[in-house]
C-alpha cells in the first residue's frame, strides 16, 4: 500500500517555468513526477497547441486569440510569461501537442492528463477537437487521460477506449448523478 501521495504537475513545473511549455514539463519530469497535466486549444488551422488561455495576452504578451493564428504562427511565439518571469525564460516557445507527445515518448513512466479546453470546444465543436487531440496523442495514448470540464466530450473518448477524467467545479448531487 502506497503511503505517499502522488503529485500531478499542473501545467508542468509552472512555479519556475512558463506554464504549459516544454521546459516546464521537462522540469517536472526531471524532479521525478510521474504525472503531468497540460491544456490544449486548437489553432486556426485546427492543430492542437498547448496553452491554457484562448487569448495570447497572459502567456505571450500579445493581443489576439489562439483561434486566429495557425499552428506554425503560434509555435513560433514566445510564451515566456514575461509579466511573471521577466527575461528569465526569453525564447521559450508555445509547443504543439505533437511536441509534447514527442517529449512524453522519451519518458515511458510518465502519465499525462490532457485537458481539452471549453473555449476550443465552443469554437470548433466537440467532434473536431476530440478527433484532433486523439490523433495527436496516438503514439502515447495508453499513457494519456483526456480530461475536461465539458462532460459531453468525454463520453466519445471513453467509447474509443481512452482513459477520461471529468474536471468538476462543484462536487454535488447533480454532478454525481451526471457522472
Coordinates of N, CA, C and O in Angstrom, one line a residue:
X1 N 0.8 -1.2 0.0 CA 0.0 0.0 0.0 C 0.9 1.3 0.0 O 1.8 1.4 0.8
X2 N 0.6 2.1 -0.9 CA 1.4 3.4 -1.0 C 0.9 4.4 0.1 O -0.2 4.6 0.3
X3 N 1.9 4.9 0.7 CA 1.6 5.9 1.8 C 1.9 7.3 1.5 O 1.5 8.2 2.2
X4 N 2.6 7.6 0.4 CA 2.9 8.9 0.0 C 2.0 9.3 -1.1 O 1.6 8.5 -2.0
X5 N 1.5 10.6 -1.2 CA 0.6 11.0 -2.2 C 1.3 11.1 -3.6 O 2.5 11.3 -3.7
X6 N 0.6 10.8 -4.6 CA 1.1 11.1 -6.0 C 0.8 12.5 -6.3 O -0.3 13.0 -6.1
X7 N 1.8 13.2 -6.9 CA 1.6 14.6 -7.3 C 1.4 14.7 -8.8 O 2.0 13.9 -9.6
X8 N 0.6 15.6 -9.2 CA 0.4 15.9 -10.6 C 1.0 17.3 -10.9 O 0.6 18.3 -10.2
X9 N 1.9 17.4 -11.8 CA 2.5 18.7 -12.2 C 1.5 19.5 -13.0 O 1.4 19.3 -14.2
X10 N 0.7 20.4 -12.4 CA -0.3 21.2 -13.1 C 0.4 22.2 -14.0 O 1.0 23.1 -13.5
X11 N 0.2 22.0 -15.3 CA 0.8 22.9 -16.3 C 2.4 22.7 -16.3 O 3.1 23.6 -16.6
X12 N 2.8 21.6 -15.8 CA 4.3 21.4 -15.7 C 4.8 22.0 -14.4 O 4.0 22.2 -13.4
X13 N 6.1 22.2 -14.3 CA 6.7 22.9 -13.1 C 6.5 24.4 -13.3 O 7.4 25.1 -13.6
X14 N 5.2 24.8 -13.2 CA 4.8 26.2 -13.6 C 5.2 27.2 -12.6 O 5.1 28.4 -12.8
X15 N 5.7 26.8 -11.4 CA 6.2 27.8 -10.5 C 7.5 28.4 -11.0 O 7.8 29.6 -10.8
X16 N 8.3 27.6 -11.6 CA 9.7 28.0 -12.0 C 9.8 28.2 -13.5 O 10.8 28.8 -13.9
X17 N 8.9 27.8 -14.3 CA 9.0 27.9 -15.7 C 7.6 28.3 -16.3 O 6.6 28.1 -15.7
X18 N 7.6 29.0 -17.5 CA 6.4 29.3 -18.1 C 5.4 28.1 -18.3 O 5.9 27.0 -18.7
X19 N 4.2 28.2 -17.8 CA 3.3 27.1 -17.8 C 3.1 26.5 -19.2 O 3.1 27.2 -20.2
X20 N 2.8 25.2 -19.2 CA 2.4 24.6 -20.5 C 3.5 24.6 -21.5 O 3.2 24.6 -22.7
X21 N 4.7 24.7 -21.1 CA 5.8 24.8 -22.1 C 6.7 23.5 -21.9 O 6.6 22.8 -20.9
X22 N 7.5 23.2 -22.9 CA 8.4 22.0 -22.8 C 9.3 22.1 -21.6 O 9.5 21.1 -20.9
X23 N 10.0 23.3 -21.3 CA 10.8 23.4 -20.1 C 10.1 23.1 -18.8 O 10.6 22.5 -17.9
X24 N 8.8 23.6 -18.7 CA 8.0 23.3 -17.5 C 7.7 21.8 -17.4 O 7.8 21.3 -16.3
X25 N 7.4 21.2 -18.4 CA 7.0 19.8 -18.4 C 8.3 18.9 -18.1 O 8.3 18.0 -17.3
X26 N 9.4 19.3 -18.8 CA 10.6 18.5 -18.6 C 11.2 18.7 -17.2 O 11.6 17.7 -16.6
X27 N 11.0 19.9 -16.6 CA 11.5 20.1 -15.3 C 10.7 19.2 -14.3 O 11.3 18.6 -13.4
X28 N 9.4 19.1 -14.5 CA 8.6 18.3 -13.6 C 9.0 16.9 -13.7 O 9.1 16.2 -12.7
X29 N 9.3 16.4 -14.9 CA 9.7 15.0 -15.1 C 11.1 14.8 -14.4 O 11.3 13.8 -13.8
X30 N 12.0 15.8 -14.6 CA 13.3 15.7 -14.0 C 13.3 15.7 -12.5 O 14.1 15.1 -11.9
X31 N 12.2 16.3 -11.9 CA 12.1 16.3 -10.5 C 11.5 15.0 -10.0 O 11.3 14.8 -8.8
X32 N 11.1 14.1 -10.9 CA 10.6 12.8 -10.5 C 9.1 12.6 -10.5 O 8.6 11.6 -10.1
X33 N 8.4 13.6 -11.0 CA 7.0 13.4 -11.1 C 6.6 12.5 -12.2 O 7.1 12.5 -13.3
X34 N 5.6 11.6 -11.9 CA 5.1 10.6 -12.8 C 3.9 11.1 -13.5 O 3.4 10.4 -14.5
X35 N 3.3 12.2 -13.1 CA 2.0 12.7 -13.7 C 2.2 14.2 -14.0 O 2.6 15.0 -13.2
X36 N 1.8 14.5 -15.3 CA 1.8 15.9 -15.7 C 0.5 16.2 -16.3 O -0.2 15.4 -16.8
X37 N 0.1 17.5 -16.1 CA -1.2 18.0 -16.7 C -0.8 19.2 -17.6 O 0.0 20.0 -17.2
X38 N -1.5 19.3 -18.7 CA -1.4 20.4 -19.6 C -2.7 20.7 -20.3 O -3.5 19.8 -20.4
X39 N -2.8 21.9 -20.9 CA -4.0 22.3 -21.5 C -3.9 22.4 -23.0 O -2.8 22.7 -23.5
X40 N -5.0 22.1 -23.7 CA -4.9 22.1 -25.2 C -6.0 22.9 -25.8 O -7.2 22.8 -25.4
X41 N -5.6 23.8 -26.7 CA -6.5 24.6 -27.5 C -6.2 24.2 -29.0 O -5.1 23.7 -29.3
X42 N -7.1 24.5 -29.9 CA -6.9 24.3 -31.3 C -6.5 25.7 -32.0 O -7.1 26.7 -31.6
X43 N -5.6 25.6 -32.9 CA -5.2 26.8 -33.7 C -6.2 27.0 -34.8 O -7.2 26.2 -35.0
X44 N -6.1 28.1 -35.5 CA -7.0 28.5 -36.6 C -7.0 27.3 -37.6 O -8.1 27.1 -38.2
X45 N -5.9 26.6 -37.8 CA -5.9 25.5 -38.8 C -6.1 24.2 -38.1 O -5.8 23.1 -38.7
X46 N -6.7 24.2 -36.9 CA -7.2 23.1 -36.2 C -6.1 22.1 -35.8 O -6.3 20.9 -35.8
X47 N -5.0 22.7 -35.4 CA -3.9 21.9 -34.9 C -3.9 22.1 -33.3 O -3.9 23.2 -32.9
X48 N -3.8 21.0 -32.5 CA -3.7 21.2 -31.1 C -2.4 21.8 -30.7 O -1.3 21.3 -31.0
X49 N -2.5 22.9 -29.9 CA -1.4 23.5 -29.3 C -1.6 23.5 -27.8 O -2.7 23.5 -27.3
X50 N -0.5 23.6 -27.0 CA -0.5 23.5 -25.6 C -0.5 24.9 -25.0 O 0.6 25.5 -24.9
X51 N -1.6 25.4 -24.5 CA -1.8 26.7 -23.9 C -3.1 26.6 -23.1 O -4.1 26.0 -23.6
X52 N -3.1 27.3 -22.0 CA -4.4 27.3 -21.2 C -5.4 28.3 -21.7 O -6.5 27.9 -22.0
X53 N -5.0 29.5 -21.9 CA -6.0 30.5 -22.3 C -6.2 30.5 -23.9 O -5.3 30.1 -24.6
X54 N -7.4 30.9 -24.3 CA -7.6 31.1 -25.7 C -7.1 32.4 -26.2 O -6.9 32.7 -27.4
X55 N -6.8 33.3 -25.3 CA -6.2 34.6 -25.6 C -4.7 34.6 -25.3 O -4.2 33.8 -24.4
X56 N -3.9 35.3 -26.1 CA -2.5 35.3 -26.0 C -1.8 36.2 -25.0 O -0.6 36.2 -24.8
X57 N -2.6 37.1 -24.4 CA -2.1 38.2 -23.6 C -1.2 37.7 -22.4 O -0.1 38.2 -22.2
X58 N -1.7 36.9 -21.6 CA -1.1 36.5 -20.4 C 0.2 35.7 -20.6 O 1.2 36.0 -20.0
X59 N 0.2 34.8 -21.5 CA 1.4 34.0 -21.6 C 2.4 34.5 -22.7 O 3.6 34.3 -22.5
X60 N 1.8 35.1 -23.7 CA 2.7 35.6 -24.8 C 2.9 37.1 -24.9 O 3.7 37.6 -25.6
X61 N 2.0 37.8 -24.1 CA 2.1 39.3 -24.1 C 1.6 39.9 -25.4 O 2.0 41.1 -25.7
X62 N 0.7 39.2 -26.1 CA 0.2 39.8 -27.3 C -1.3 39.8 -27.3 O -1.9 39.0 -26.7
X63 N -1.8 40.7 -28.1 CA -3.3 40.8 -28.3 C -3.7 39.7 -29.2 O -2.9 39.2 -30.1
X64 N -4.9 39.2 -29.1 CA -5.4 38.3 -30.1 C -5.7 36.9 -29.5 O -5.3 36.6 -28.3
X65 N -6.3 36.1 -30.3 CA -6.7 34.8 -29.9 C -5.9 33.7 -30.6 O -5.4 33.8 -31.7
X66 N -5.8 32.6 -29.9 CA -5.2 31.3 -30.4 C -5.9 30.9 -31.7 O -5.3 30.5 -32.7
X67 N -7.2 31.2 -31.7 CA -8.1 30.7 -32.8 C -7.8 31.5 -34.1 O -8.3 31.1 -35.1
X68 N -7.1 32.6 -34.0 CA -6.9 33.5 -35.2 C -5.5 33.3 -35.8 O -5.2 34.0 -36.7
X69 N -4.7 32.4 -35.3 CA -3.4 32.1 -35.8 C -3.2 30.6 -36.1 O -3.8 29.8 -35.4
X70 N -2.4 30.4 -37.1 CA -2.1 29.0 -37.4 C -1.1 28.4 -36.4 O -0.5 29.1 -35.6
X71 N -1.0 27.1 -36.4 CA -0.1 26.4 -35.5 C 1.3 26.8 -35.8 O 2.1 27.0 -34.8
X72 N 1.7 27.0 -37.0 CA 3.1 27.5 -37.3 C 3.3 28.8 -36.7 O 4.4 29.1 -36.1
X73 N 2.3 29.7 -36.8 CA 2.5 31.1 -36.2 C 2.6 31.0 -34.6 O 3.4 31.6 -34.0
X74 N 1.7 30.1 -34.1 CA 1.6 30.0 -32.6 C 2.9 29.4 -32.0 O 3.4 29.9 -31.0
X75 N 3.4 28.4 -32.6 CA 4.6 27.7 -32.1 C 5.9 28.5 -32.3 O 6.9 28.2 -31.7
X76 N 5.8 29.6 -33.1 CA 6.9 30.5 -33.3 C 6.8 31.6 -32.2 O 7.8 32.3 -32.0
X77 N 5.7 31.7 -31.5 CA 5.5 32.8 -30.5 C 6.3 32.4 -29.2 O 6.3 31.3 -28.8
X78 N 6.9 33.4 -28.6 CA 7.4 33.3 -27.3 C 6.3 33.2 -26.3 O 5.4 34.1 -26.3
X79 N 6.4 32.2 -25.4 CA 5.4 32.0 -24.4 C 6.1 32.1 -23.0 O 5.9 31.2 -22.2
X80 N 6.9 33.1 -22.8 CA 7.8 33.2 -21.7 C 7.2 33.8 -20.5 O 7.9 34.0 -19.4
X81 N 5.9 34.2 -20.5 CA 5.2 34.8 -19.4 C 6.1 35.9 -18.8 O 6.4 35.9 -17.6
X82 N 6.5 36.9 -19.6 CA 7.4 38.0 -19.1 C 6.8 38.7 -17.9 O 7.6 39.2 -17.1
X83 N 5.5 38.8 -17.8 CA 5.0 39.6 -16.7 C 5.3 38.9 -15.3 O 5.4 39.5 -14.3
X84 N 5.5 37.6 -15.4 CA 5.9 36.8 -14.2 C 7.4 36.6 -14.1 O 7.9 36.6 -13.0
X85 N 8.1 36.4 -15.2 CA 9.5 35.9 -15.1 C 10.4 37.0 -15.7 O 11.6 36.7 -15.7
X86 N 10.0 38.1 -16.3 CA 10.9 39.0 -16.9 C 11.6 38.3 -18.1 O 11.0 37.6 -18.9
X87 N 12.9 38.5 -18.1 CA 13.7 37.9 -19.2 C 14.2 36.5 -19.0 O 14.8 35.9 -19.8
X88 N 13.9 36.0 -17.8 CA 14.4 34.7 -17.3 C 14.2 33.5 -18.3 O 15.1 32.7 -18.5
X89 N 13.1 33.5 -19.0 CA 12.8 32.4 -19.9 C 12.6 33.0 -21.4 O 11.8 32.4 -22.1
X90 N 13.3 34.0 -21.7 CA 13.2 34.6 -23.1 C 13.5 33.5 -24.1 O 14.3 32.6 -23.9
X91 N 12.7 33.4 -25.1 CA 12.9 32.5 -26.2 C 12.1 31.2 -26.0 O 12.0 30.4 -27.0
X92 N 11.4 30.9 -24.9 CA 10.6 29.7 -24.7 C 9.4 29.9 -25.6 O 8.7 30.9 -25.5
X93 N 9.1 28.9 -26.3 CA 8.0 28.9 -27.3 C 6.8 28.1 -26.8 O 6.9 27.2 -26.0
X94 N 5.7 28.4 -27.5 CA 4.5 27.6 -27.2 C 4.6 26.3 -28.0 O 4.9 26.3 -29.2
X95 N 4.4 25.2 -27.3 CA 4.6 23.9 -28.0 C 3.3 23.4 -28.6 O 2.2 23.8 -28.2
X96 N 3.4 22.7 -29.7 CA 2.2 22.0 -30.2 C 2.0 20.7 -29.4 O 2.9 20.3 -28.6
X97 N 0.9 20.1 -29.4 CA 0.6 18.9 -28.7 C 1.6 17.8 -29.3 O 2.1 17.0 -28.5
X98 N 1.9 17.8 -30.5 CA 2.8 16.9 -31.1 C 4.2 17.0 -30.4 O 4.9 16.0 -30.2
X99 N 4.6 18.3 -30.2 CA 5.9 18.5 -29.5 C 5.9 17.8 -28.1 O 6.9 17.2 -27.7
X100 N 4.8 18.0 -27.4 CA 4.7 17.4 -26.0 C 4.6 15.9 -26.1 O 5.2 15.2 -25.3
X101 N 3.9 15.3 -27.1 CA 3.9 13.9 -27.3 C 5.3 13.3 -27.5 O 5.7 12.3 -27.0
X102 N 6.1 14.1 -28.3 CA 7.5 13.6 -28.5 C 8.3 13.6 -27.2 O 9.0 12.7 -26.9
X103 N 8.1 14.6 -26.4 CA 8.7 14.6 -25.0 C 8.3 13.4 -24.2 O 9.1 12.7 -23.6
X104 N 7.0 13.2 -24.2 CA 6.4 12.1 -23.4 C 7.0 10.7 -23.9 O 7.2 9.8 -23.2
X105 N 7.2 10.7 -25.2 CA 7.7 9.4 -25.8 C 9.1 9.0 -25.3 O 9.4 7.9 -25.3
X106 N 9.8 10.0 -24.8 CA 11.1 9.8 -24.2 C 11.0 9.4 -22.7 O 12.1 9.2 -22.1
X107 N 9.8 9.4 -22.1 CA 9.7 9.2 -20.7 C 8.5 8.3 -20.5 O 7.4 8.7 -20.1
X108 N 8.7 7.0 -20.7 CA 7.7 6.0 -20.6 C 7.0 5.8 -19.3 O 5.9 5.1 -19.2
X109 N 7.5 6.3 -18.3 CA 6.9 6.2 -16.9 C 6.0 7.3 -16.6 O 5.3 7.3 -15.5
X110 N 5.8 8.3 -17.5 CA 5.0 9.5 -17.2 C 3.6 9.3 -17.8 O 3.5 9.0 -19.0
X111 N 2.6 9.7 -17.0 CA 1.2 9.7 -17.5 C 0.8 11.2 -17.6 O 1.2 12.0 -16.8
X112 N 0.1 11.5 -18.7 CA -0.3 12.9 -19.0 C -1.8 13.0 -18.9 O -2.5 12.2 -19.5
X113 N -2.2 14.1 -18.2 CA -3.6 14.5 -18.1 C -3.7 15.6 -19.1 O -3.2 16.7 -18.9
X114 N -4.4 15.3 -20.2 CA -4.6 16.3 -21.3 C -5.9 17.0 -21.2 O -6.9 16.3 -21.5
X115 N -5.9 18.2 -20.8 CA -7.2 18.9 -20.7 C -7.6 19.6 -21.9 O -6.9 20.5 -22.4
X116 N -8.7 19.2 -22.4 CA -9.4 19.9 -23.6 C -10.2 21.0 -23.0 O -11.1 20.9 -22.2
X117 N -9.8 22.2 -23.5 CA -10.4 23.5 -23.0 C -11.8 23.7 -23.7 O -12.0 23.5 -24.9
X118 N -12.7 24.2 -22.9 CA -14.1 24.5 -23.3 C -14.1 25.6 -24.5 O -15.0 25.5 -25.3
X119 N -13.2 26.5 -24.4 CA -13.2 27.6 -25.5 C -13.0 26.9 -26.9 O -13.7 27.3 -27.8
X120 N -12.1 26.0 -27.0 CA -11.9 25.3 -28.3 C -13.1 24.5 -28.6 O -13.5 24.4 -29.8
X121 N -13.7 23.8 -27.6 CA -14.9 23.0 -27.9 C -16.1 23.9 -28.5 O -16.8 23.5 -29.4
X122 N -16.2 25.1 -27.9 CA -17.2 26.0 -28.4 C -16.9 26.5 -29.8 O -17.8 26.6 -30.6
X123 N -15.7 26.8 -30.0 CA -15.2 27.3 -31.3 C -15.3 26.3 -32.5 O -15.7 26.6 -33.6
X124 N -14.8 25.1 -32.2 CA -14.6 24.1 -33.3 C -15.6 22.9 -33.2 O -15.7 22.2 -34.2
X125 N -16.2 22.7 -32.1 CA -17.1 21.6 -31.9 C -16.4 20.4 -31.2 O -15.2 20.2 -31.4
X126 N -17.1 19.6 -30.5 CA -16.5 18.5 -29.7 C -15.9 17.5 -30.6 O -14.8 17.0 -30.3
X127 N -16.6 17.1 -31.7 CA -16.1 16.0 -32.5 C -14.7 16.4 -33.2 O -13.8 15.6 -33.2
X128 N -14.6 17.6 -33.7 CA -13.4 18.1 -34.3 C -12.3 18.1 -33.3 O -11.2 17.6 -33.6
X129 N -12.5 18.8 -32.2 CA -11.4 18.9 -31.2 C -11.0 17.5 -30.7 O -9.8 17.2 -30.6
X130 N -11.9 16.7 -30.3 CA -11.5 15.4 -29.8 C -10.8 14.6 -30.8 O -9.7 13.9 -30.5
X131 N -11.2 14.6 -32.1 CA -10.6 13.9 -33.1 C -9.1 14.4 -33.3 O -8.2 13.6 -33.4
X132 N -8.9 15.7 -33.3 CA -7.5 16.2 -33.5 C -6.6 15.9 -32.3 O -5.5 15.6 -32.5
X133 N -7.2 15.9 -31.1 CA -6.4 15.6 -29.9 C -6.0 14.1 -29.9 O -4.9 13.7 -29.7
X134 N -7.0 13.3 -30.2 CA -6.7 11.8 -30.2 C -5.7 11.4 -31.2 O -4.9 10.6 -31.0
X135 N -5.8 12.1 -32.4 CA -4.8 11.8 -33.4 C -3.4 12.2 -33.0 O -2.5 11.5 -33.2
X136 N -3.3 13.4 -32.3 CA -2.0 13.9 -31.9 C -1.4 13.0 -30.8 O -0.2 12.8 -30.7
X137 N -2.2 12.5 -29.9 CA -1.7 11.7 -28.7 C -1.5 10.2 -29.1 O -1.0 9.5 -28.3
X138 N -1.8 9.8 -30.3 CA -1.8 8.4 -30.7 C -0.5 7.7 -30.2 O -0.6 6.5 -29.7
X139 N 0.7 8.2 -30.4 CA 1.9 7.5 -30.1 C 2.0 7.2 -28.6 O 2.7 6.3 -28.2
X140 N 1.3 7.9 -27.7 CA 1.4 7.7 -26.3 C 0.1 7.6 -25.6 O -0.1 7.8 -24.4
X141 N -0.9 7.3 -26.4 CA -2.3 7.3 -26.0 C -2.5 6.4 -24.7 O -3.3 6.8 -23.8
X142 N -1.8 5.3 -24.6 CA -2.1 4.4 -23.4 C -1.6 5.1 -22.1 O -1.9 4.6 -21.0
X143 N -0.8 6.2 -22.2 CA -0.4 6.9 -21.0 C -1.0 8.3 -20.9 O -0.5 9.2 -20.2
X144 N -2.1 8.5 -21.6 CA -2.8 9.8 -21.5 C -4.2 9.6 -21.0 O -4.9 8.6 -21.2
X145 N -4.6 10.6 -20.2 CA -6.0 10.6 -19.7 C -6.6 12.0 -20.2 O -6.0 13.0 -20.0
X146 N -7.6 11.9 -21.0 CA -8.3 13.1 -21.5 C -9.2 13.6 -20.4 O -10.0 12.9 -19.9
X147 N -9.0 14.9 -20.0 CA -9.8 15.5 -19.0 C -10.4 16.7 -19.6 O -9.9 17.3 -20.5
X148 N -11.6 17.1 -19.0 CA -12.2 18.4 -19.4 C -13.3 18.7 -18.4 O -13.8 17.8 -17.7
X149 N -13.6 20.0 -18.3 CA -14.8 20.4 -17.6 C -16.1 20.1 -18.3 O -17.2 20.1 -17.8
X150 N -16.0 19.8 -19.6 CA -17.1 19.5 -20.5 C -17.3 18.0 -20.5 O -16.6 17.3 -21.2
X151 N -18.3 17.6 -19.8 CA -18.6 16.1 -19.7 C -19.0 15.5 -21.1 O -18.5 14.4 -21.4
X152 N -19.8 16.2 -21.9 CA -20.2 15.5 -23.2 C -19.0 15.2 -24.1 O -19.1 14.3 -24.9
X153 N -17.9 15.8 -24.0 CA -16.7 15.5 -24.9 C -16.0 14.2 -24.4 O -15.3 13.5 -25.1
X154 N -16.3 13.9 -23.1 CA -15.6 12.7 -22.5 C -16.2 11.4 -22.9 O -15.5 10.4 -23.0
X155 N -17.5 11.3 -23.1 CA -18.1 10.0 -23.4 C -17.6 9.4 -24.7 O -17.3 8.3 -24.7
X156 N -17.5 10.2 -25.8 CA -17.0 9.6 -27.0 C -15.5 9.2 -26.9 O -15.1 8.2 -27.5
X157 N -14.8 9.9 -26.0 CA -13.4 9.5 -25.8 C -13.4 8.1 -25.1 O -12.6 7.2 -25.4
X158 N -14.2 8.0 -24.1 CA -14.3 6.7 -23.4 C -14.7 5.6 -24.3 O -14.2 4.5 -24.2
X159 N -15.7 5.9 -25.2 CA -16.1 4.8 -26.2 C -15.0 4.4 -27.1 O -15.0 3.3 -27.6
X160 N -14.0 5.3 -27.3 CA -12.8 4.9 -28.1 C -11.7 4.3 -27.3 O -10.6 4.1 -27.7
X161 N -12.0 4.0 -26.0 CA -11.0 3.3 -25.2 C -10.0 4.1 -24.5 O -9.0 3.6 -24.0
X162 N -10.2 5.4 -24.5 CA -9.3 6.4 -23.8 C -9.7 6.6 -22.4 O -10.9 6.7 -22.1
X163 N -8.7 6.6 -21.5 CA -9.0 7.0 -20.1 C -9.5 8.4 -20.0 O -9.0 9.3 -20.8
X164 N -10.4 8.7 -19.2 CA -11.0 10.0 -19.1 C -11.1 10.4 -17.6 O -11.1 9.6 -16.7
X165 N -11.2 11.8 -17.4 CA -11.4 12.3 -16.1 C -12.3 13.6 -16.3 O -12.0 14.5 -17.1
X166 N -13.3 13.7 -15.5 CA -14.2 14.9 -15.6 C -13.7 15.9 -14.5 O -13.6 15.5 -13.3
X167 N -13.4 17.1 -14.9 CA -12.9 18.1 -14.0 C -14.2 18.8 -13.5 O -15.0 19.3 -14.3
X168 N -14.4 18.9 -12.2 CA -15.6 19.5 -11.6 C -15.3 20.8 -11.0 O -14.2 21.0 -10.4
X169 N -16.2 21.7 -11.1 CA -16.1 23.0 -10.4 C -16.8 22.8 -9.0 O -16.4 23.5 -8.1
X170 N -17.8 21.9 -9.0 CA -18.5 21.6 -7.8 C -18.8 20.2 -7.7 O -19.2 19.6 -8.7
X171 N -18.6 19.6 -6.6 CA -18.9 18.2 -6.4 C -20.2 18.1 -5.5 O -20.2 18.3 -4.3
X172 N -21.3 17.9 -6.2 CA -22.6 17.9 -5.5 C -23.5 16.8 -6.0 O -23.0 16.0 -6.9
X173 N -24.7 16.7 -5.6 CA -25.6 15.6 -6.0 C -25.8 15.7 -7.5 O -25.9 14.6 -8.2
X174 N -26.0 16.8 -8.1 CA -26.2 16.9 -9.6 C -25.0 16.4 -10.4 O -25.1 15.6 -11.3
X175 N -23.8 16.7 -9.9 CA -22.6 16.2 -10.6 C -22.4 14.7 -10.4 O -22.0 14.0 -11.3
X176 N -22.7 14.2 -9.2 CA -22.7 12.8 -9.0 C -23.6 12.1 -9.9 O -23.3 11.0 -10.5
X177 N -24.8 12.6 -10.0 CA -25.8 12.0 -10.9 C -25.4 12.0 -12.4 O -25.6 11.0 -13.1
X178 N -24.8 13.1 -12.8 CA -24.4 13.2 -14.2 C -23.2 12.2 -14.5 O -23.1 11.7 -15.5
X179 N -22.4 12.1 -13.5 CA -21.3 11.1 -13.6 C -21.8 9.7 -13.7 O -21.3 8.9 -14.5

